[in-house]
Coordinates of N, CA, C and O in Angstrom, one line a residue:
X1 N -11.5 37.2 11.1 CA -9.8 36.6 10.7 C -9.9 36.6 9.1 O -9.9 36.4 9.0
X2 N -8.3 37.5 9.4 CA -7.9 37.5 7.9 C -7.6 36.8 6.9 O -5.9 36.4 7.8
X3 N -7.0 36.2 5.6 CA -6.2 35.6 5.3 C -5.8 36.2 4.9 O -5.9 37.4 4.3
X4 N -4.0 35.8 4.9 CA -3.0 36.6 4.7 C -2.2 35.6 4.9 O -2.2 34.1 4.8
X5 N -0.1 36.0 3.9 CA 0.1 34.8 3.1 C 0.7 34.7 4.5 O 0.8 33.3 4.4
X6 N 0.7 35.1 5.8 CA 0.9 34.1 7.1 C 0.4 32.9 7.2 O 0.6 31.6 7.9
X7 N -1.4 33.4 7.5 CA -2.0 32.4 8.1 C -1.9 31.0 6.5 O -2.6 30.3 7.1
X8 N -1.9 31.6 5.5 CA -2.0 30.4 4.1 C -0.5 29.2 4.9 O 0.1 28.3 5.0
X9 N 1.2 30.0 4.7 CA 1.8 29.5 5.3 C 1.5 28.4 6.0 O 2.5 27.1 6.3
X10 N 0.9 28.8 7.6 CA 0.2 28.2 8.1 C -0.5 26.8 8.5 O -0.5 25.9 9.0
X11 N -1.4 27.3 7.7 CA -2.6 26.5 7.9 C -3.2 25.6 6.4 O -2.7 24.8 6.5
X12 N -2.9 26.4 4.9 CA -2.9 25.6 3.5 C -2.3 24.6 3.9 O -2.1 23.3 3.2
X13 N -0.8 24.3 3.8 CA 0.1 23.1 3.8 C -0.2 21.8 4.6 O 0.0 20.7 4.6
X14 N -0.5 22.5 6.1 CA -1.0 21.2 7.1 C -2.2 20.0 6.5 O -2.5 19.6 6.1
X15 N -3.1 21.5 5.7 CA -4.4 20.7 5.3 C -3.6 19.9 4.1 O -4.6 18.5 4.1
X16 N -3.2 20.7 2.9 CA -3.1 19.7 2.0 C -1.8 18.5 2.8 O -2.2 17.6 2.0
X17 N -1.0 18.3 4.0 CA -0.6 17.7 3.6 C -1.6 16.3 4.9 O -1.3 15.9 4.7
X18 N -2.4 16.9 5.4 CA -2.8 15.9 5.8 C -3.9 14.7 4.9 O -4.6 13.6 5.4
X19 N -4.5 15.8 3.6 CA -5.6 15.1 3.0 C -4.8 14.5 1.8 O -5.0 13.3 1.5
X20 N -3.6 15.2 1.5 CA -3.0 14.2 0.7 C -3.0 12.8 1.3 O -2.5 11.9 0.7
X21 N -2.0 12.7 2.6 CA -1.3 11.9 3.1 C -2.0 10.4 3.6 O -2.3 9.4 4.1
X22 N -3.8 10.6 4.6 CA -4.7 10.4 3.8 C -5.2 9.4 3.1 O -5.7 9.8 2.4
X23 N -5.3 8.6 3.8 CA -5.7 7.4 3.1 C -7.0 6.3 3.8 O -6.6 5.9 4.5
X24 N -7.8 6.0 2.6 CA -8.7 4.9 4.2 C -8.3 3.8 4.1 O -7.1 3.5 3.1
X25 N -8.4 2.8 4.9 CA -7.5 1.7 5.0 C -8.0 0.9 3.5 O -8.9 0.2 3.6
X26 N -6.5 0.0 3.1 CA -7.1 -1.0 2.4 C -7.8 -1.5 3.3 O -7.9 -2.4 4.2
X27 N -8.8 -2.5 2.3 CA -9.8 -4.2 1.8 C -8.9 -4.9 3.1 O -9.3 -5.3 3.9
X28 N -7.6 -5.2 3.0 CA -6.7 -6.8 3.5 C -7.0 -5.8 5.4 O -6.2 -6.3 6.0
X29 N -6.0 -4.5 5.0 CA -5.8 -4.6 6.5 C -7.0 -4.1 7.6 O -6.9 -3.5 8.6
X30 N -9.0 -3.7 6.8 CA -9.8 -3.5 8.1 C -9.7 -5.4 9.0 O -9.8 -6.3 8.2
X31 N -10.0 -4.5 9.9 CA -10.5 -5.9 10.7 C -10.7 -6.8 10.5 O -12.8 -6.6 9.7
X32 N -10.9 -8.4 10.5 CA -11.8 -9.2 10.3 C -11.8 -10.4 11.2 O -12.3 -11.2 10.6
X33 N -11.3 -9.6 12.3 CA -11.5 -11.4 13.5 C -13.7 -10.7 14.5 O -12.3 -11.2 15.8
X34 N -13.5 -9.5 14.3 CA -14.6 -10.0 15.5 C -14.7 -8.8 15.9 O -14.0 -9.5 17.1
X35 N -15.1 -7.9 16.3 CA -14.9 -6.6 16.5 C -16.3 -6.4 17.9 O -17.4 -6.6 16.2
X36 N -16.9 -6.3 18.7 CA -17.4 -5.5 19.5 C -18.2 -4.3 19.0 O -17.0 -3.6 18.9
X37 N -19.1 -4.2 19.8 CA -19.6 -2.8 19.3 C -18.5 -1.6 19.6 O -18.3 -0.8 18.5
X38 N -18.4 -1.3 20.9 CA -17.5 -0.1 21.2 C -16.0 0.0 20.2 O -15.7 1.0 20.2
X39 N -14.8 -1.3 19.8 CA -14.2 -1.9 19.8 C -15.0 -0.9 18.1 O -13.7 -0.4 17.5
X40 N -15.8 -0.9 17.1 CA -16.1 -1.2 16.0 C -16.4 0.8 16.3 O -15.8 1.8 14.9
X41 N -17.0 1.5 17.0 CA -16.6 2.7 16.8 C -15.4 4.0 17.6 O -15.1 4.4 15.8
X42 N -14.4 3.1 17.7 CA -13.4 3.9 18.1 C -12.5 3.5 17.0 O -11.6 4.5 16.0
X43 N -12.7 2.0 16.1 CA -12.0 2.0 15.0 C -12.2 3.2 14.5 O -11.5 3.6 13.7
X44 N -13.4 3.2 14.2 CA -14.3 3.9 12.9 C -13.5 5.9 13.5 O -13.5 6.3 12.5
X45 N -14.0 6.1 14.4 CA -13.3 6.9 14.5 C -12.2 7.6 14.2 O -11.1 8.8 14.3
X46 N -10.9 6.5 14.9 CA -9.2 6.6 14.6 C -9.2 6.7 12.8 O -9.0 7.6 13.0
X47 N -10.1 5.9 12.7 CA -10.4 6.3 10.5 C -10.0 7.1 10.5 O -9.4 7.5 9.2
X48 N -11.5 7.4 10.8 CA -11.8 8.9 9.9 C -12.8 9.9 10.5 O -13.9 11.0 10.1
X49 N -11.8 9.8 11.4 CA -11.7 11.8 12.8 C -11.5 13.4 12.2 O -12.5 13.6 12.3
X50 N -11.2 12.7 10.9 CA -11.0 13.9 10.1 C -12.8 14.4 9.9 O -12.9 16.0 9.5
X51 N -13.9 13.3 9.6 CA -15.7 13.8 9.4 C -16.6 14.1 10.6 O -17.2 14.4 10.5
X52 N -15.5 14.4 11.7 CA -15.9 15.7 13.2 C -16.3 15.8 12.3 O -15.9 16.9 11.7
X53 N -17.7 16.4 12.4 CA -18.1 17.4 12.4 C -18.6 18.3 13.8 O -20.0 17.8 14.4
X54 N -19.2 20.1 13.6 CA -20.2 20.1 14.5 C -19.3 19.8 15.7 O -18.7 20.7 16.3
X55 N -20.3 20.8 17.2 CA -19.9 20.6 18.3 C -19.0 19.9 19.0 O -18.6 18.3 19.0
X56 N -18.1 20.2 19.6 CA -17.3 19.3 20.5 C -18.5 17.9 21.1 O -19.2 18.5 21.4
X57 N -17.8 16.5 20.8 CA -18.7 15.9 20.9 C -19.7 14.7 19.9 O -20.0 14.1 20.6
X58 N -19.8 16.2 19.1 CA -20.1 15.7 17.8 C -19.0 13.7 17.1 O -18.2 15.2 17.2
X59 N -19.7 13.1 16.8 CA -19.1 12.0 17.0 C -19.2 11.8 15.1 O -20.9 11.5 15.0
X60 N -18.0 11.5 14.3 CA -18.8 11.2 13.6 C -19.5 9.8 12.9 O -20.9 9.0 11.9
X61 N -19.2 8.7 14.6 CA -20.3 7.6 14.5 C -20.9 7.6 16.0 O -19.7 8.1 16.8
X62 N -22.0 6.3 16.1 CA -22.0 6.1 17.6 C -22.5 5.2 17.3 O -23.2 4.7 16.6
X63 N -22.8 4.8 18.5 CA -23.6 2.9 18.4 C -25.3 2.7 18.2 O -25.6 3.0 17.7
X64 N -25.7 4.3 18.7 CA -26.9 4.2 18.2 C -27.5 4.8 17.0 O -27.5 3.9 16.1
X65 N -25.8 5.0 16.2 CA -26.2 4.9 14.1 C -26.0 3.9 13.7 O -26.4 3.2 13.1
X66 N -25.2 2.8 14.4 CA -24.4 1.4 13.8 C -26.1 1.0 13.6 O -26.5 0.2 12.6
X67 N -26.3 0.6 15.2 CA -27.7 0.2 15.4 C -28.7 0.5 14.2 O -29.8 0.0 13.4
X68 N -29.2 1.8 14.2 CA -29.8 1.9 12.8 C -29.3 1.7 11.4 O -30.5 1.5 11.1
X69 N -28.0 1.8 11.8 CA -27.6 1.4 9.7 C -28.4 -0.1 9.7 O -28.6 -0.4 8.5
X70 N -28.0 -1.3 10.0 CA -28.6 -2.3 10.7 C -30.0 -2.4 11.2 O -30.6 -2.7 9.5
X71 N -30.7 -1.7 11.3 CA -31.9 -1.9 12.1 C -32.7 -1.6 9.7 O -33.3 -2.3 9.2
X72 N -32.0 -0.6 9.2 CA -33.0 0.1 8.2 C -32.3 -0.5 6.6 O -32.0 0.1 5.7
X73 N -30.7 -1.8 7.6 CA -30.0 -2.5 6.4 C -29.8 -1.9 5.5 O -29.5 -2.5 4.4
X74 N -29.1 -0.9 5.7 CA -27.8 -0.3 5.2 C -26.9 -1.0 5.4 O -25.9 -1.2 4.5
X75 N -26.2 -1.9 5.7 CA -25.5 -3.3 5.9 C -25.9 -4.3 7.1 O -27.1 -4.6 7.3
X76 N -25.4 -5.3 6.7 CA -26.0 -6.1 7.2 C -25.6 -6.2 9.4 O -25.3 -6.1 9.5
X77 N -25.9 -7.4 10.0 CA -26.6 -7.5 11.0 C -25.2 -7.8 11.9 O -25.2 -8.7 10.4
X78 N -24.7 -7.6 13.1 CA -23.4 -8.1 12.4 C -23.4 -9.9 13.2 O -24.9 -9.9 13.8
X79 N -22.4 -10.9 13.4 CA -22.3 -11.9 14.3 C -22.5 -12.3 15.7 O -21.4 -11.4 15.8
X80 N -23.1 -12.7 16.5 CA -23.3 -12.8 18.0 C -22.9 -10.9 18.5 O -21.7 -12.2 18.6
X81 N -23.0 -10.5 17.7 CA -23.0 -9.1 18.7 C -21.9 -8.6 18.0 O -20.7 -8.0 18.3
X82 N -20.4 -9.1 17.1 CA -19.5 -8.8 16.6 C -19.8 -8.5 15.7 O -20.1 -8.6 14.7
X83 N -18.7 -7.5 14.5 CA -19.0 -6.8 13.4 C -17.1 -7.3 12.3 O -16.8 -7.1 13.5
X84 N -17.9 -7.6 10.9 CA -16.0 -8.4 11.5 C -15.8 -6.6 10.1 O -16.6 -5.8 9.8
X85 N -14.4 -7.5 8.7 CA -14.2 -6.1 7.2 C -15.5 -6.0 7.4 O -15.9 -4.7 6.9
X86 N -16.5 -7.0 6.0 CA -17.2 -6.3 5.7 C -18.5 -5.4 6.8 O -18.8 -4.4 6.1
X87 N -18.7 -5.4 7.6 CA -19.5 -5.3 8.9 C -18.9 -3.3 8.4 O -19.9 -2.1 8.5
X88 N -17.7 -2.9 8.9 CA -16.9 -1.7 8.4 C -15.9 -1.7 8.1 O -16.6 -0.3 7.4
X89 N -16.8 -1.6 6.5 CA -15.6 -1.3 5.1 C -17.6 -0.3 4.5 O -17.6 0.2 4.7
X90 N -18.6 -1.5 5.3 CA -20.1 -0.4 5.3 C -20.0 0.7 6.3 O -20.0 1.8 5.6
X91 N -20.0 0.7 7.4 CA -19.5 1.9 7.9 C -18.6 2.7 7.8 O -19.1 3.9 7.2
X92 N -17.4 2.9 6.8 CA -16.4 3.4 6.4 C -16.9 4.6 5.7 O -17.3 6.2 5.9
X93 N -17.6 3.8 4.7 CA -18.3 4.0 3.5 C -20.5 4.9 3.6 O -19.9 6.4 3.1
X94 N -20.5 4.5 4.9 CA -21.4 5.5 5.3 C -20.9 6.6 6.0 O -21.6 7.7 5.5
X95 N -20.0 6.1 7.2 CA -19.7 7.2 7.9 C -19.6 8.9 6.7 O -19.1 10.4 6.9
X96 N -18.9 7.9 5.6 CA -18.2 9.3 4.9 C -19.6 10.0 3.8 O -19.8 11.4 4.0
X97 N -19.8 9.4 2.9 CA -21.3 9.6 2.8 C -22.7 10.6 3.7 O -22.7 11.6 2.7
X98 N -22.1 10.1 4.7 CA -23.4 10.2 5.1 C -23.2 12.4 5.4 O -24.1 13.4 6.4
X99 N -21.8 12.6 5.4 CA -21.7 14.0 5.2 C -21.6 15.5 4.6 O -22.3 15.8 4.9
X100 N -22.9 14.4 3.5 CA -22.5 14.9 2.3 C -24.5 15.2 1.2 O -25.1 15.0 0.4
X101 N -24.4 14.0 1.7 CA -26.4 12.9 1.7 C -26.5 12.6 2.8 O -26.3 11.9 4.0
X102 N -28.3 12.6 2.3 CA -29.1 12.3 3.9 C -28.5 10.5 3.5 O -28.9 9.4 2.5
X103 N -29.5 9.4 4.8 CA -29.5 8.6 5.1 C -30.4 8.3 3.8 O -30.3 6.9 2.6
X104 N -31.5 8.9 3.5 CA -32.4 8.2 2.4 C -31.5 8.7 1.1 O -32.3 7.4 0.4
X105 N -30.9 9.6 0.8 CA -30.4 9.1 -0.1 C -29.4 7.9 -0.8 O -29.0 8.0 -1.7
X106 N -28.5 8.0 0.5 CA -28.3 6.7 0.2 C -28.2 5.3 0.7 O -28.5 4.6 -0.6
X107 N -29.4 4.9 1.1 CA -30.2 4.0 0.5 C -30.6 4.0 -0.7 O -30.5 2.7 -1.2
X108 N -30.7 4.7 -1.7 CA -31.3 4.5 -2.4 C -29.9 4.3 -3.8 O -30.0 3.7 -4.9
X109 N -28.5 4.5 -3.3 CA -27.5 4.5 -4.1 C -26.4 3.5 -3.5 O -25.7 3.0 -4.3
X110 N -26.9 3.1 -2.3 CA -25.8 2.2 -1.9 C -25.3 0.9 -2.2 O -27.1 1.0 -1.3
X111 N -24.8 0.1 -2.1 CA -24.9 -1.4 -2.4 C -25.2 -2.3 -0.9 O -24.3 -2.1 -0.3
X112 N -26.2 -3.0 -0.7 CA -26.6 -3.5 0.1 C -27.1 -5.1 -0.2 O -26.9 -5.5 -0.8
X113 N -26.7 -6.2 1.1 CA -26.7 -6.7 0.6 C -26.2 -8.2 -0.7 O -27.0 -8.3 -1.5
X114 N -25.3 -7.5 -0.2 CA -24.1 -8.1 -1.8 C -23.4 -8.8 -0.9 O -23.1 -9.1 0.3
X115 N -22.2 -9.9 -1.8 CA -21.8 -11.1 -1.8 C -20.5 -9.9 -1.4 O -20.0 -9.2 -1.5
X116 N -19.7 -10.7 -0.5 CA -18.4 -10.2 0.1 C -17.3 -9.4 -0.6 O -16.9 -8.2 -1.0
X117 N -17.2 -10.0 -2.2 CA -16.0 -10.5 -3.0 C -16.5 -8.9 -3.6 O -16.1 -8.3 -4.4
X118 N -18.0 -9.1 -4.4 CA -18.3 -7.7 -4.4 C -18.0 -6.3 -3.5 O -18.3 -4.8 -4.4
X119 N -18.4 -6.3 -2.2 CA -18.6 -4.9 -1.5 C -16.7 -4.8 -1.4 O -16.4 -3.7 -1.4
X120 N -16.3 -5.9 -1.4 CA -14.5 -5.5 -1.5 C -14.9 -4.7 -2.9 O -13.8 -3.5 -2.8
X121 N -14.7 -5.6 -4.1 CA -14.6 -4.4 -5.0 C -14.5 -2.9 -5.0 O -14.8 -1.8 -5.2
X122 N -15.5 -2.5 -4.8 CA -16.9 -1.5 -3.6 C -16.4 -0.9 -3.7 O -15.8 0.7 -3.9
X123 N -16.1 -1.2 -2.1 CA -15.2 -0.5 -1.3 C -13.6 -0.1 -1.6 O -13.0 1.5 -1.6
X124 N -13.8 -0.7 -2.9 CA -11.6 -0.7 -3.2 C -12.4 0.3 -3.9 O -11.1 1.3 -4.4
X125 N -12.9 0.7 -4.9 CA -13.2 1.6 -6.3 C -13.7 3.2 -4.9 O -13.2 4.1 -5.7
X126 N -14.1 2.3 -4.0 CA -14.9 3.4 -3.5 C -13.2 4.6 -2.7 O -13.3 6.1 -2.8
X127 N -12.8 3.8 -2.0 CA -11.1 4.4 -1.1 C -10.5 4.4 -2.6 O -10.1 6.0 -1.8
X128 N -9.8 4.9 -3.8 CA -9.5 5.1 -4.6 C -10.6 6.5 -5.5 O -9.6 7.4 -5.3
X129 N -11.7 6.6 -4.6 CA -12.0 7.7 -5.5 C -11.5 8.9 -4.5 O -11.7 10.2 -5.0
X130 N -11.8 8.3 -3.0 CA -11.4 9.4 -1.6 C -10.5 9.8 -2.8 O -11.0 10.9 -1.8
X131 N -8.9 8.4 -3.0 CA -8.5 9.8 -3.0 C -7.8 10.4 -3.9 O -7.7 12.1 -3.8
X132 N -8.6 10.8 -5.1 CA -8.9 11.1 -6.5 C -9.9 12.3 -6.1 O -8.9 13.7 -6.5
X133 N -10.6 12.4 -5.0 CA -11.6 13.5 -4.6 C -10.8 14.3 -4.0 O -10.8 16.2 -4.4
X134 N -9.7 13.9 -2.6 CA -8.8 14.3 -2.5 C -7.6 15.5 -2.9 O -7.9 16.6 -3.1
X135 N -7.3 14.2 -4.2 CA -6.4 15.3 -4.7 C -6.7 17.1 -5.2 O -6.4 17.6 -5.7
X136 N -7.8 16.7 -5.8 CA -9.2 17.4 -6.7 C -9.2 18.9 -5.6 O -8.9 20.0 -5.9
X137 N -9.8 18.7 -4.8 CA -10.3 19.3 -3.3 C -8.7 20.5 -3.3 O -8.7 21.3 -3.2
X138 N -8.0 19.4 -3.5 CA -6.4 20.6 -2.7 C -6.1 21.3 -3.9 O -5.7 22.6 -3.9
X139 N -6.2 20.7 -5.1 CA -6.0 21.6 -6.5 C -6.6 23.0 -6.0 O -6.2 24.1 -6.8
X140 N -7.5 23.0 -5.1 CA -9.5 23.9 -6.0 C -8.7 24.4 -4.3 O -8.7 25.5 -4.7
X141 N -8.4 24.0 -3.4 CA -8.1 24.8 -1.7 C -7.3 25.8 -2.6 O -7.0 27.7 -1.6
X142 N -6.0 25.5 -3.3 CA -4.3 26.5 -3.6 C -4.9 26.8 -4.3 O -4.4 28.4 -4.5
X143 N -6.2 27.0 -5.3 CA -6.5 28.0 -6.5 C -7.2 29.4 -6.1 O -6.9 30.0 -6.1
X144 N -7.9 28.8 -5.0 CA -8.8 29.1 -4.6 C -7.8 30.9 -3.3 O -7.8 31.8 -2.9
X145 N -6.4 30.3 -2.9 CA -5.9 30.7 -2.1 C -5.2 31.0 -2.9 O -5.3 33.4 -2.8
X146 N -5.2 30.6 -3.9 CA -4.0 32.1 -5.1 C -5.2 33.2 -5.5 O -4.9 35.3 -5.9
X147 N -6.3 33.0 -5.3 CA -7.8 34.2 -6.2 C -7.9 35.0 -5.2 O -7.2 36.6 -5.5
X148 N -7.6 33.9 -3.7 CA -8.3 35.3 -2.6 C -6.9 36.5 -1.8 O -6.8 37.6 -1.5
X149 N -5.5 36.0 -2.2 CA -4.3 36.8 -1.9 C -4.6 37.5 -3.6 O -4.0 38.4 -2.7
X150 N -5.1 37.4 -4.6 CA -4.5 38.4 -5.0 C -5.7 39.6 -5.3 O -5.6 40.6 -6.2
X151 N -6.7 39.6 -4.8 CA -7.7 40.1 -4.8 C -7.5 41.1 -4.1 O -6.6 41.9 -3.2
X152 N -8.2 42.2 -4.5 CA -8.6 43.9 -4.0 C -9.7 43.6 -2.5 O -11.0 43.4 -2.6
X153 N -9.5 43.3 -1.6 CA -10.7 43.3 -0.2 C -11.0 43.9 -0.6 O -12.4 44.7 0.1
X154 N -10.6 46.1 -1.4 CA -11.2 46.8 -0.6 C -12.8 46.3 -1.6 O -13.7 47.1 -2.3
X155 N -13.3 45.6 -3.2 CA -14.0 45.0 -3.9 C -15.1 44.1 -3.0 O -15.9 43.7 -3.8
X156 N -14.8 44.0 -1.9 CA -15.8 42.6 -1.5 C -16.3 43.7 -0.5 O -15.7 43.9 1.1
X157 N -17.1 42.8 0.5 CA -18.1 43.1 1.8 C -17.8 41.7 2.5 O -17.6 42.4 3.8
X158 N -17.1 41.3 2.5 CA -16.3 40.4 3.6 C -14.5 40.1 3.3 O -13.6 41.1 2.4
X159 N -14.1 40.0 4.1 CA -12.2 40.4 4.3 C -12.3 38.8 3.6 O -12.6 37.8 3.0
X160 N -10.7 38.8 2.9 CA -10.6 37.4 2.6 C -10.4 36.3 3.5 O -11.0 34.9 2.5
X161 N -10.7 36.1 4.4 CA -11.1 34.9 5.0 C -12.3 34.5 4.7 O -13.2 33.8 4.1
X162 N -13.4 35.5 4.5 CA -14.0 34.9 4.7 C -15.1 34.3 3.4 O -16.2 34.0 3.1
X163 N -14.3 35.1 2.5 CA -14.2 35.4 1.4 C -13.8 33.1 0.7 O -15.1 32.9 0.0
X164 N -13.3 33.2 1.1 CA -12.4 31.4 1.4 C -13.4 31.2 1.9 O -13.3 29.3 0.9
X165 N -13.8 31.0 2.3 CA -14.5 30.1 3.3 C -16.1 30.5 3.1 O -16.6 29.0 2.7
X166 N -16.9 30.9 2.1 CA -17.3 30.8 1.2 C -18.5 30.4 0.0 O -18.6 29.4 -0.3
X167 N -16.1 30.8 -0.7 CA -16.2 29.8 -1.8 C -16.7 28.4 -2.1 O -17.4 27.5 -2.5
X168 N -15.3 28.0 -0.8 CA -15.5 26.3 -0.8 C -16.9 26.0 0.1 O -17.9 25.0 0.2
X169 N -18.5 26.9 0.8 CA -19.1 26.4 1.3 C -20.4 26.4 -0.1 O -21.4 25.0 -0.3
X170 N -19.8 27.3 -0.4 CA -21.0 27.3 -2.0 C -20.6 26.3 -2.9 O -21.4 25.1 -3.8
X171 N -19.0 25.6 -3.0 CA -18.7 24.4 -3.8 C -19.4 23.5 -3.1 O -19.8 22.3 -4.0
X172 N -19.3 23.5 -2.1 CA -20.2 22.5 -0.9 C -21.4 22.1 -1.1 O -21.6 21.5 -1.3
X173 N -22.2 23.9 -1.4 CA -23.6 23.5 -1.7 C -24.3 22.9 -3.3 O -25.1 22.3 -3.5
X174 N -22.9 23.1 -4.1 CA -23.4 23.4 -5.7 C -22.5 21.3 -5.8 O -24.0 20.3 -6.7
X175 N -21.8 21.1 -5.2 CA -22.1 19.1 -5.2 C -22.6 19.0 -4.1 O -23.8 17.8 -4.9
X176 N -23.8 18.8 -3.5 CA -24.2 18.5 -2.6 C -25.3 18.6 -3.9 O -26.5 17.8 -4.5
X177 N -26.4 19.6 -4.4 CA -26.9 19.5 -4.9 C -28.0 19.3 -6.3 O -28.0 17.8 -6.4
X178 N -26.1 18.8 -7.2 CA -25.8 17.8 -7.9 C -26.1 16.0 -8.0 O -26.5 15.7 -8.1
X179 N -24.9 16.2 -6.5 CA -25.8 14.6 -6.0 C -27.1 14.2 -5.9 O -27.4 13.2 -5.8
X180 N -27.4 15.0 -5.3 CA -28.4 15.6 -4.9 C -29.7 14.8 -5.9 O -30.5 13.9 -6.5
X181 N -29.4 15.8 -7.3 CA -30.4 15.8 -8.4 C -29.8 13.6 -9.1 O -31.6 13.4 -10.3
X182 N -28.8 14.2 -9.0 CA -28.4 12.6 -10.1 C -28.8 11.0 -9.2 O -29.5 10.6 -9.6
X183 N -29.2 11.2 -7.7 CA -30.2 10.2 -6.8 C -31.3 10.4 -7.6 O -31.7 9.4 -8.4
X184 N -32.2 11.3 -7.4 CA -33.3 11.8 -7.9 C -33.5 11.0 -9.7 O -34.3 10.2 -9.4
X185 N -32.4 11.1 -9.8 CA -33.0 11.1 -11.4 C -32.8 9.3 -11.8 O -33.7 9.2 -12.5
X186 N -30.9 8.9 -11.7 CA -30.8 7.7 -11.6 C -32.6 6.3 -10.6 O -32.5 5.7 -11.5
X187 N -32.7 6.9 -9.9 CA -33.8 6.1 -8.3 C -35.3 6.0 -9.8 O -35.3 5.7 -10.4
X188 N -35.1 7.7 -10.3 CA -36.4 7.3 -11.5 C -36.3 6.5 -12.6 O -37.1 6.0 -13.7
X189 N -34.9 6.3 -12.7 CA -34.8 5.6 -14.7 C -34.2 4.0 -13.8 O -35.5 3.8 -14.4
X190 N -34.6 3.3 -12.1 CA -35.0 2.4 -12.3 C -35.8 1.8 -12.4 O -37.3 1.9 -12.1

């Protein structure tokens, strides 16, 4: 697939708009009236469907994943089979982090068994950081677009779209690597 001006005119504005306007729900808008498992799964999928990866049918969250998070004490157990704001906030964070970190890495850095007010502060900071990261990502994506459109494709064994994709993948691998190293370093400090 050739990355060209036409492709960018169609593709980049869509993703720029999507990422720019995407927001995690604020704390007060997360349901706190007790949802059942399937309602929670539907809610999480609606709120962070962008995190869906892999083949069709691969979902960002499943009932069995939620049960595993509870079993591993990554989040509190439901109350009489109902999930409240605290549970859903944990799940929103977990589902985003698991896109780039392993469950083991998340366990090393994730606050568990905290008071509701402390989780509210953590979640709010996480949601704000999510916005900042999205803004940075958009700037980087635009810079890559400009670089690869202005490159001479004859100087590379890849077409411009492949160069763009490889750059995003390499950046992702560096981000994952530094995250892993920092988690490892801070866990040794404790």
